[in-house]
Short mmCIF file of C-alpha atoms in Angstrom, two decimals:
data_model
loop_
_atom_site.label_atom_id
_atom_site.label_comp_id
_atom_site.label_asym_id
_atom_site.label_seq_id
_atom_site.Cartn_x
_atom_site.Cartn_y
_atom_site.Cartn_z
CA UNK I 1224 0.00 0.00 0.00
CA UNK I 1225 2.72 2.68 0.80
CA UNK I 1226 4.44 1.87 -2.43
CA UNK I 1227 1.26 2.52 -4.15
CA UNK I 1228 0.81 5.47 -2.69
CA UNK I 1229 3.33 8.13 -3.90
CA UNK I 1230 2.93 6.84 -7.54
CA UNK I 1231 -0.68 7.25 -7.17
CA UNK I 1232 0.52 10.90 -6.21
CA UNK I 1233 2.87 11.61 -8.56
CA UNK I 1234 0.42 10.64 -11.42
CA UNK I 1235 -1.99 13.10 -10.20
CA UNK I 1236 0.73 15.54 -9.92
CA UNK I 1237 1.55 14.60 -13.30
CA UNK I 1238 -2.29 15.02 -14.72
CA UNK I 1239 -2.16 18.42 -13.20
CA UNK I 1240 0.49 19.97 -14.77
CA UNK I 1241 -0.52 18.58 -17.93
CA UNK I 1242 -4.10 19.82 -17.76
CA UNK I 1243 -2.50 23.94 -16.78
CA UNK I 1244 -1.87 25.84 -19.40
CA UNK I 1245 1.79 26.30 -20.99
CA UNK I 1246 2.52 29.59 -19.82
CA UNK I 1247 6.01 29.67 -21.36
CA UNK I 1248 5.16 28.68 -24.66
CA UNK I 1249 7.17 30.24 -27.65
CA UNK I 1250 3.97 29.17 -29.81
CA UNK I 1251 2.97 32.60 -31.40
CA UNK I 1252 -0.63 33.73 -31.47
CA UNK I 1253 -2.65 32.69 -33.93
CA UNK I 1254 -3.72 34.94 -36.82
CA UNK I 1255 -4.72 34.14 -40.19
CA UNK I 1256 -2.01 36.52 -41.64
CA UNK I 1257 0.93 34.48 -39.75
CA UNK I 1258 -0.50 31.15 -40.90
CA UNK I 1259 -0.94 32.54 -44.16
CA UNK I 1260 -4.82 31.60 -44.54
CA UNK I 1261 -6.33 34.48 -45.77
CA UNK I 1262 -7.87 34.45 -48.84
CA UNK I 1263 -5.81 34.47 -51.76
CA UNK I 1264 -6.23 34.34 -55.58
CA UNK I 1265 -3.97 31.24 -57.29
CA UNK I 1266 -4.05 31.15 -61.06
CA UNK I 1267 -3.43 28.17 -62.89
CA UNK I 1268 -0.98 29.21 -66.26
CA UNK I 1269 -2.69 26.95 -68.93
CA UNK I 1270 -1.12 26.54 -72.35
CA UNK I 1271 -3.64 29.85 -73.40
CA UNK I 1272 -2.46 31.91 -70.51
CA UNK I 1273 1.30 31.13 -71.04
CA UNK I 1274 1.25 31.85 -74.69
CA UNK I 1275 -0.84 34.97 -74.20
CA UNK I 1276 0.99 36.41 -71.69
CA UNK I 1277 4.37 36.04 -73.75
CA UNK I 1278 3.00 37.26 -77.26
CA UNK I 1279 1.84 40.56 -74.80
CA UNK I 1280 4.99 40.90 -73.69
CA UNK I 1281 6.67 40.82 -77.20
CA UNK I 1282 3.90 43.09 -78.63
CA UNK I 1283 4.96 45.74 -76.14
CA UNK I 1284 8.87 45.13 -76.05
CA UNK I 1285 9.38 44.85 -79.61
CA UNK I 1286 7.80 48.24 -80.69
CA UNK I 1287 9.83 49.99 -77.70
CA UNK I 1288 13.04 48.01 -78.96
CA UNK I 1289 12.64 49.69 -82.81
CA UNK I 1290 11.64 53.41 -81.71
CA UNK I 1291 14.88 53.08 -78.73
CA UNK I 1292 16.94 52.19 -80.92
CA UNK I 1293 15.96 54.36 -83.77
CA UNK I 1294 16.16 57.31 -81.82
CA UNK I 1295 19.65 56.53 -80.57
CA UNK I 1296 20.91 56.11 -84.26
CA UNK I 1297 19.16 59.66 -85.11
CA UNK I 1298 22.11 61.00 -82.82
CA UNK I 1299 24.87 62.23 -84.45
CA UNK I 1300 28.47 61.88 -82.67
CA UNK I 1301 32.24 62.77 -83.46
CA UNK I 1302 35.03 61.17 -81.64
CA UNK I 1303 39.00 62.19 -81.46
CA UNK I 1304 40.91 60.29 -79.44
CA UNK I 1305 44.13 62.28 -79.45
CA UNK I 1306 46.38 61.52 -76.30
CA UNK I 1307 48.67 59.62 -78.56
CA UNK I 1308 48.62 61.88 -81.69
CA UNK I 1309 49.23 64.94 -79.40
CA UNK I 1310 52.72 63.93 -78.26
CA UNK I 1311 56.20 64.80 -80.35
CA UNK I 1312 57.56 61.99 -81.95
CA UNK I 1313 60.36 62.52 -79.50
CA UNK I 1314 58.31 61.90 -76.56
CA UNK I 1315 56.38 58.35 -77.93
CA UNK I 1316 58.47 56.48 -75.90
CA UNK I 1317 58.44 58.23 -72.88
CA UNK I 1318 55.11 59.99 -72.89
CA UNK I 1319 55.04 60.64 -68.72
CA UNK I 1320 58.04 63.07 -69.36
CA UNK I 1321 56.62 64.75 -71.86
CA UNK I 1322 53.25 65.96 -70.09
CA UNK I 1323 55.30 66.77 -66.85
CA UNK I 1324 57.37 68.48 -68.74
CA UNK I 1325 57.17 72.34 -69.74
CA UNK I 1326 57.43 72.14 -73.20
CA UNK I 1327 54.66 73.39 -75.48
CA UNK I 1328 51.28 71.10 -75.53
CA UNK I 1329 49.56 73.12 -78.15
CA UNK I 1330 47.94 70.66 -80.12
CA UNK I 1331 45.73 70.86 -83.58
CA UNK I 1332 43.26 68.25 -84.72
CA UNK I 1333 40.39 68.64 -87.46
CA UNK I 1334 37.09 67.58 -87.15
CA UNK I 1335 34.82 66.80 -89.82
CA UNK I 1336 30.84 66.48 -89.58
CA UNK I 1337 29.68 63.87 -91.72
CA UNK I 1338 25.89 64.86 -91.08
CA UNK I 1339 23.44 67.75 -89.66
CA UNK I 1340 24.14 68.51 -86.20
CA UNK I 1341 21.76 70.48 -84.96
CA UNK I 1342 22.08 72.55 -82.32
CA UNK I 1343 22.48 72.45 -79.17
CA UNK I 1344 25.43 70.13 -79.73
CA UNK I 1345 27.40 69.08 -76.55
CA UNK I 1346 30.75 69.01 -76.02
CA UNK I 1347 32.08 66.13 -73.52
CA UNK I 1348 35.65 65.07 -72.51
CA UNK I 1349 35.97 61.63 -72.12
CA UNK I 1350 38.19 59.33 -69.90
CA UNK I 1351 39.14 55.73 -70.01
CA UNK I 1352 40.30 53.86 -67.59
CA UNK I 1353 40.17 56.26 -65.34
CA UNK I 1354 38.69 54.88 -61.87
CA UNK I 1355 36.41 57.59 -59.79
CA UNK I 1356 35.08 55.10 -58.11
CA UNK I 1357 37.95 53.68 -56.14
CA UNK I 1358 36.94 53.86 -52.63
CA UNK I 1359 40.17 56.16 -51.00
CA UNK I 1360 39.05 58.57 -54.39
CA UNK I 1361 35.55 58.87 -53.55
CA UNK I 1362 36.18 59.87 -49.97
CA UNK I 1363 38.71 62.01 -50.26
CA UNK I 1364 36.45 65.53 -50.27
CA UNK I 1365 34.97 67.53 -47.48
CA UNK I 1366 30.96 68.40 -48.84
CA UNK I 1367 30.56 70.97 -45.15
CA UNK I 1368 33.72 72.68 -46.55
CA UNK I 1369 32.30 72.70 -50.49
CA UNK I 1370 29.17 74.33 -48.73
CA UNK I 1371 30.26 76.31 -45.89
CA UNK I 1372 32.58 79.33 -45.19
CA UNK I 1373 33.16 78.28 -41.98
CA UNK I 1374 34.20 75.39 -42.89
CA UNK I 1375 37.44 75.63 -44.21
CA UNK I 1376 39.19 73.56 -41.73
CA UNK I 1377 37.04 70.56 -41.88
CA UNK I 1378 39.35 68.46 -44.00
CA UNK I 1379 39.82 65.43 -42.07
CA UNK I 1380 38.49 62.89 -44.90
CA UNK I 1381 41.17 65.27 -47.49
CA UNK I 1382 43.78 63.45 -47.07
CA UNK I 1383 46.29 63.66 -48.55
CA UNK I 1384 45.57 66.96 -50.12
CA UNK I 1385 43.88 68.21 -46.63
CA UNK I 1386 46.79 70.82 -46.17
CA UNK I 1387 49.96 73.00 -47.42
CA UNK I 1388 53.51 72.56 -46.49
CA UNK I 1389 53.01 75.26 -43.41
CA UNK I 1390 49.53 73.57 -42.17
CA UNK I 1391 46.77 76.12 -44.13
CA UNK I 1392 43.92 74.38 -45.19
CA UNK I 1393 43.28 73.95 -49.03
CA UNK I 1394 40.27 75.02 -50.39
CA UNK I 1395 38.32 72.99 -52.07
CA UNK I 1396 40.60 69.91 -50.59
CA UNK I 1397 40.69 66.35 -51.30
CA UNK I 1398 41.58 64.04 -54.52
CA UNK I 1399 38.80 64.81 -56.62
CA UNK I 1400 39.28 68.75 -56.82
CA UNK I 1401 43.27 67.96 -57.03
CA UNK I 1402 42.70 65.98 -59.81
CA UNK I 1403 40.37 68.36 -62.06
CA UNK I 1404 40.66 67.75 -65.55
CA UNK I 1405 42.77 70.57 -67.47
CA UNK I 1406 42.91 70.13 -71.15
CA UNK I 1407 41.39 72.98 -72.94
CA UNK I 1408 39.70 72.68 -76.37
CA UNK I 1409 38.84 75.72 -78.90
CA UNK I 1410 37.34 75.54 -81.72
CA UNK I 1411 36.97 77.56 -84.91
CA UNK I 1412 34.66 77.20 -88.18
CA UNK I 1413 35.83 78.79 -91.66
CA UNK I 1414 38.37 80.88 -89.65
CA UNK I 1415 35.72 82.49 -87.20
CA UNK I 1416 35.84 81.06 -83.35
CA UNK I 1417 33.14 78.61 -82.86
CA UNK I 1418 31.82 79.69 -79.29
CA UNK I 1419 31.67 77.08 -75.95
CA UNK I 1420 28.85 78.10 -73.83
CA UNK I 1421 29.87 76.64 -70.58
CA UNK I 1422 27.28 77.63 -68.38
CA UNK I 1423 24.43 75.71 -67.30
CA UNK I 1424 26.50 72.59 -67.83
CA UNK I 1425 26.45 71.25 -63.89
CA UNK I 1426 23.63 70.56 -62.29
CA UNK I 1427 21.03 73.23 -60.80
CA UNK I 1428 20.34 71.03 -57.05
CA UNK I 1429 24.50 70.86 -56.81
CA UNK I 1430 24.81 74.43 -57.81
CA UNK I 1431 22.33 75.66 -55.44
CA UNK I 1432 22.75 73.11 -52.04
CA UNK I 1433 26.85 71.45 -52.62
CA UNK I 1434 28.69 74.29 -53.69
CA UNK I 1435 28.42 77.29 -51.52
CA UNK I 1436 28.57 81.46 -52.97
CA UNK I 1437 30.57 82.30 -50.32
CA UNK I 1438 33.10 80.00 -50.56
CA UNK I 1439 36.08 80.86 -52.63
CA UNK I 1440 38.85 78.43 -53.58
CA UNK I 1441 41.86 79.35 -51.32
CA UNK I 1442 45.62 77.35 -51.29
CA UNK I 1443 44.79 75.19 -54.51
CA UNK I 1444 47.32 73.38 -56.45
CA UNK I 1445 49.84 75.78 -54.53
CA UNK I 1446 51.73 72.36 -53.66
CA UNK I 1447 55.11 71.20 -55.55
CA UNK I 1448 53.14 68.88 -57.39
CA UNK I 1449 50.47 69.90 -59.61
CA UNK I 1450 47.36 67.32 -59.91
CA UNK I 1451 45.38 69.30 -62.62
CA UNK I 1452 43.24 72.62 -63.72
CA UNK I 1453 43.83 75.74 -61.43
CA UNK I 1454 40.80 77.45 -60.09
CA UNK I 1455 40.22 81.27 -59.88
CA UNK I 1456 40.35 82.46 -56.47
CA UNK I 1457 38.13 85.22 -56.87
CA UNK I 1458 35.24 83.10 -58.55
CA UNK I 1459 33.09 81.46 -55.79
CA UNK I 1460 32.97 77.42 -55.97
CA UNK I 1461 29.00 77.59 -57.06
CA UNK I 1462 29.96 79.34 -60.19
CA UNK I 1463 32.75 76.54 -60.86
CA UNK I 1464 31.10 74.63 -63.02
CA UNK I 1465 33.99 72.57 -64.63
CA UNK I 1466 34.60 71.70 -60.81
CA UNK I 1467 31.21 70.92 -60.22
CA UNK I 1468 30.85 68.79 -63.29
CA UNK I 1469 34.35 66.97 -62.51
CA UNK I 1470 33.44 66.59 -58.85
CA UNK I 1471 29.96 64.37 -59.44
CA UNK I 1472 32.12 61.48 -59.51
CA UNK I 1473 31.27 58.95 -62.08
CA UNK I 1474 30.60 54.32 -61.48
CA UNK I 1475 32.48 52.92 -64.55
CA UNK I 1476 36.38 53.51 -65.49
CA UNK I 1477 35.18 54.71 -69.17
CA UNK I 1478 32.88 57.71 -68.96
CA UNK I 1479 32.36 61.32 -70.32
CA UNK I 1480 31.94 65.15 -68.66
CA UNK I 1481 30.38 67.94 -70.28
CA UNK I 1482 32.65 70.41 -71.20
CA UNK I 1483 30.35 72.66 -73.14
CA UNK I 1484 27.47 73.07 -75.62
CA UNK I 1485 27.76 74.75 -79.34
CA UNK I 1486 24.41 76.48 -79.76
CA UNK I 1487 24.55 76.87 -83.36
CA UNK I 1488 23.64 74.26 -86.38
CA UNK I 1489 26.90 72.30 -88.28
CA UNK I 1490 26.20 71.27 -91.77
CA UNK I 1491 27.43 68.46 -93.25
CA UNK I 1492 30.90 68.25 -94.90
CA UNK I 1493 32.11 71.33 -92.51
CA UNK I 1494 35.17 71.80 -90.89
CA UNK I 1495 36.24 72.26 -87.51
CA UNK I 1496 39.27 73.01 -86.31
CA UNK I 1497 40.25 72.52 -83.17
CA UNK I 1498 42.96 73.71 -81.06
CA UNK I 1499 43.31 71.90 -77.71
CA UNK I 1500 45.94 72.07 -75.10
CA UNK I 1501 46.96 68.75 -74.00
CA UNK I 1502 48.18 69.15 -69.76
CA UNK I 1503 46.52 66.28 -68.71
CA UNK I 1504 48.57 63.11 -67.14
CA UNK I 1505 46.42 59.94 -68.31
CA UNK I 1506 50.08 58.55 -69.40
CA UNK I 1507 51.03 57.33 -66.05
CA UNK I 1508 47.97 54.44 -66.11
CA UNK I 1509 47.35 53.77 -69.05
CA UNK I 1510 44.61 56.04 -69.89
CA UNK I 1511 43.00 56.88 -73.18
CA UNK I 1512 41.63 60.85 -73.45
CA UNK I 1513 38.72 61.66 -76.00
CA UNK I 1514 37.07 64.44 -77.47
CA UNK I 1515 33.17 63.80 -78.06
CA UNK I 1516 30.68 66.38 -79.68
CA UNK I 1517 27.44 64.54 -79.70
CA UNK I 1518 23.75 65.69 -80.46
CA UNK I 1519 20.69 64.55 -78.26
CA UNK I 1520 17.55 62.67 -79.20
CA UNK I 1521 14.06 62.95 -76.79
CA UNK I 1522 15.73 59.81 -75.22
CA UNK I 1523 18.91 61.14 -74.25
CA UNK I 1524 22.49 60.52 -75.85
CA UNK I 1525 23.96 57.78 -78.03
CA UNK I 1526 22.85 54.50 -76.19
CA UNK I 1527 21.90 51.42 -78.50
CA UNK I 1528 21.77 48.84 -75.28
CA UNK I 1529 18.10 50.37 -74.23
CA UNK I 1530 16.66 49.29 -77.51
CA UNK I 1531 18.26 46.02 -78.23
CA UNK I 1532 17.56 44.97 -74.74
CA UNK I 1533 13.86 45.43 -75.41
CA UNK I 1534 14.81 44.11 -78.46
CA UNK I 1535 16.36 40.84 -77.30
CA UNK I 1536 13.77 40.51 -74.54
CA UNK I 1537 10.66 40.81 -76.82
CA UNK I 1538 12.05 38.46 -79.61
CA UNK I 1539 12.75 35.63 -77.10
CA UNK I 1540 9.35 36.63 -75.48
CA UNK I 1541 7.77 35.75 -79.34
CA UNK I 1542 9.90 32.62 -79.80
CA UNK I 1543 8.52 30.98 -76.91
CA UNK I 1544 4.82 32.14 -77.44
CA UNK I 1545 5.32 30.33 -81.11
CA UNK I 1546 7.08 27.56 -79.53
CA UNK I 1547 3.96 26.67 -77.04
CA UNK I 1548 1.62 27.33 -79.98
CA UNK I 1549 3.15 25.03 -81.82
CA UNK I 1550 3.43 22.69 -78.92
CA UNK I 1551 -0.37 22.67 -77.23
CA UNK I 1552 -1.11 22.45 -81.15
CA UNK I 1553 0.38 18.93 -81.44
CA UNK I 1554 -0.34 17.59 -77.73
CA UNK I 1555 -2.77 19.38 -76.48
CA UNK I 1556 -4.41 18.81 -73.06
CA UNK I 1557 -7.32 16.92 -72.59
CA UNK I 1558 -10.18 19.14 -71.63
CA UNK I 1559 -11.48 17.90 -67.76
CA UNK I 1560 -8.88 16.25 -67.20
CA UNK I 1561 -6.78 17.35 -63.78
CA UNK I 1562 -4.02 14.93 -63.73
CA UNK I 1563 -1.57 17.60 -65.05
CA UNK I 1564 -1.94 19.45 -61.72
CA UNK I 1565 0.36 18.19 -59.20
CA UNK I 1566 -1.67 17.77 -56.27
CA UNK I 1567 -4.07 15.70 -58.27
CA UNK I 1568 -1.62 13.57 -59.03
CA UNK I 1569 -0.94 9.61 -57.09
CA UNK I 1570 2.36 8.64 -58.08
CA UNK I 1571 2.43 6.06 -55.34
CA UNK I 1572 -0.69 4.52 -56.81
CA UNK I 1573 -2.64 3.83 -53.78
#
């Protein structure tokens, strides 16, 4: 009897505990939404809704592909690459020398138009192999000192063109201004200058909020070695637009600033001739330096991916809405019949 009686005990101990609610459960509270129940619309693609769906798809992409791609080839571009033409046969083998040396870089190179450009018809510089993006590049720039007067010593994140020789700050500092593109280009049309307007060539939002008009460059490219253009100290940084162009940093190694815009009409068969000053170093890696004057279309520059990825995209898009047609034509489904649907399916056979 007393060995019955504390397992007798222990079992009603035992029914008690089981019968109390879990209080410590990490089971969460029930909801529809967390045990995804709520109602819910799930389509079945038959062979119709497939092939309908794609031959949409390729009705919309294809037309989009042909006017992209049309519109790019309406715009008209001319492209001198001259870094190698514009060095002295002296210098080919040791071109590095040459642009840190002081000797003259006046070089002349002709353009011709081979049709209408009409106006206006941008100027760009372009750069390859040239890596803005490189992470100590990107950095190195103070945007409170860009903006602010009182800012001038913030240059912390400069380095290494944060200060002079005796400790002044350098305004604007960092890589990026340092490095500002210098070549020059002028250009002139049956012996008359072709004017550059180079205003309105940076952005309005970084004019107006990143650049401050109160904030005048101060100590720049006063060092004994010269990184690129020189900036007038009496012009404030907001009305620097080369600077502002150069400092919106660009993503790929290859890319292109505006340098300009022509605002008059060049006719076929004309000449230009241009007269550029080659300063800047794109000898020491490798780089490649081009001169680009380019018209615009309503969907921007020269771009053929846009419309041969539409392209591309709505042809497949058509191949496969033929190749299901051609398909459900020769087997087609049996109509009632569910057994295509997997959960209506019993490969076990029982």
């Amino acid at each position: 009897m007393n060995s019955n009686t504390p397992s007798s005990s222990a079992g009603r101990a035992g029914s008690a505990d089981s019968a109390a609610p879990r209080r410590n459960s990490k089971r969460p509270k029930y909801s529809k939404f967390t045990q995804q129940e709520l109602p819910a619309c799930k389509p079945i693609l038959t062979p119709r809704w497939a092939i309908s769906a794609f031959m949409l798809v390729s009705i919309v992409f294809i037309p989009i592909g042909v006017v992209s791609l049309f519109a790019s080839r309406d715009v008209v571009e001319i492209i001198d690459r001259y870094e190698n033409v514009c060095v002295p046969e002296s210098f080919r083998n040791d071109k590095v020398t040459y642009i840190q040396s002081d000797v003259d870089k006046i070089c002349n190179r002709t353009l011709r138009v081979k049709k209408l450009m009409k106006q206006p018809i941008y100027v760009y510089y372009q750069l390859d192999n040239f890596y803005q993006n490189h992470r100590r590049y990107v950095k190195s720039r103070s945007d409170s000192q860009l903006k602010n007067n009182n800012s001038q010593d913030d240059v912390d994140s400069c380095k290494p063109e944060d200060n002079t020789a005796d400790g002044m700050p350098i305004v604007p500092c960092g890589l990026i201004a340092w490095s500002l593109f210098n070549d020059t280009f002028n250009f002139s049309l049956n012996n008359q200058q072709l004017a550059v307007n180079k205003k309105g060539i940076s952005w309005k939002s970084d004019r107006d909020s990143k650049f401050g008009k109160n904030v005048f460059p101060k100590n720049f490219q006063n060092g004994s070695f010269i990184g690129g253009k020189h900036l007038n100290s009496s012009v404030p940084l907001s009305e620097q637009e080369d600077l502002i162009v150069w400092m919106r940093t660009a993503a790929l190694p290859t890319f292109r600033k505006l340098y300009g815009k022509i605002e008059r009409d060049l006719q076929p068969n004309e000449l230009i001739q241009v007269t550029l000053e080659n300063n800047y170093n794109t000898y020491s890696f490798n780089g490649k330096k081009k001169l680009v004057l380019s018209t615009t279309s309503w969907l921007g520059g020269k771009n053929d991916f846009l419309g041969i990825a539409y392209l591309t995209v709505g042809g497949l898009c058509f191949f496969l809405a033929l190749s299901f047609t051609v398909v459900y034509l020769v087997k087609p489904r049996r109509l009632g019949d569910p057994s295509y649907l997997s959960w209506n399916r019993n490969p076990g056979g029982h």
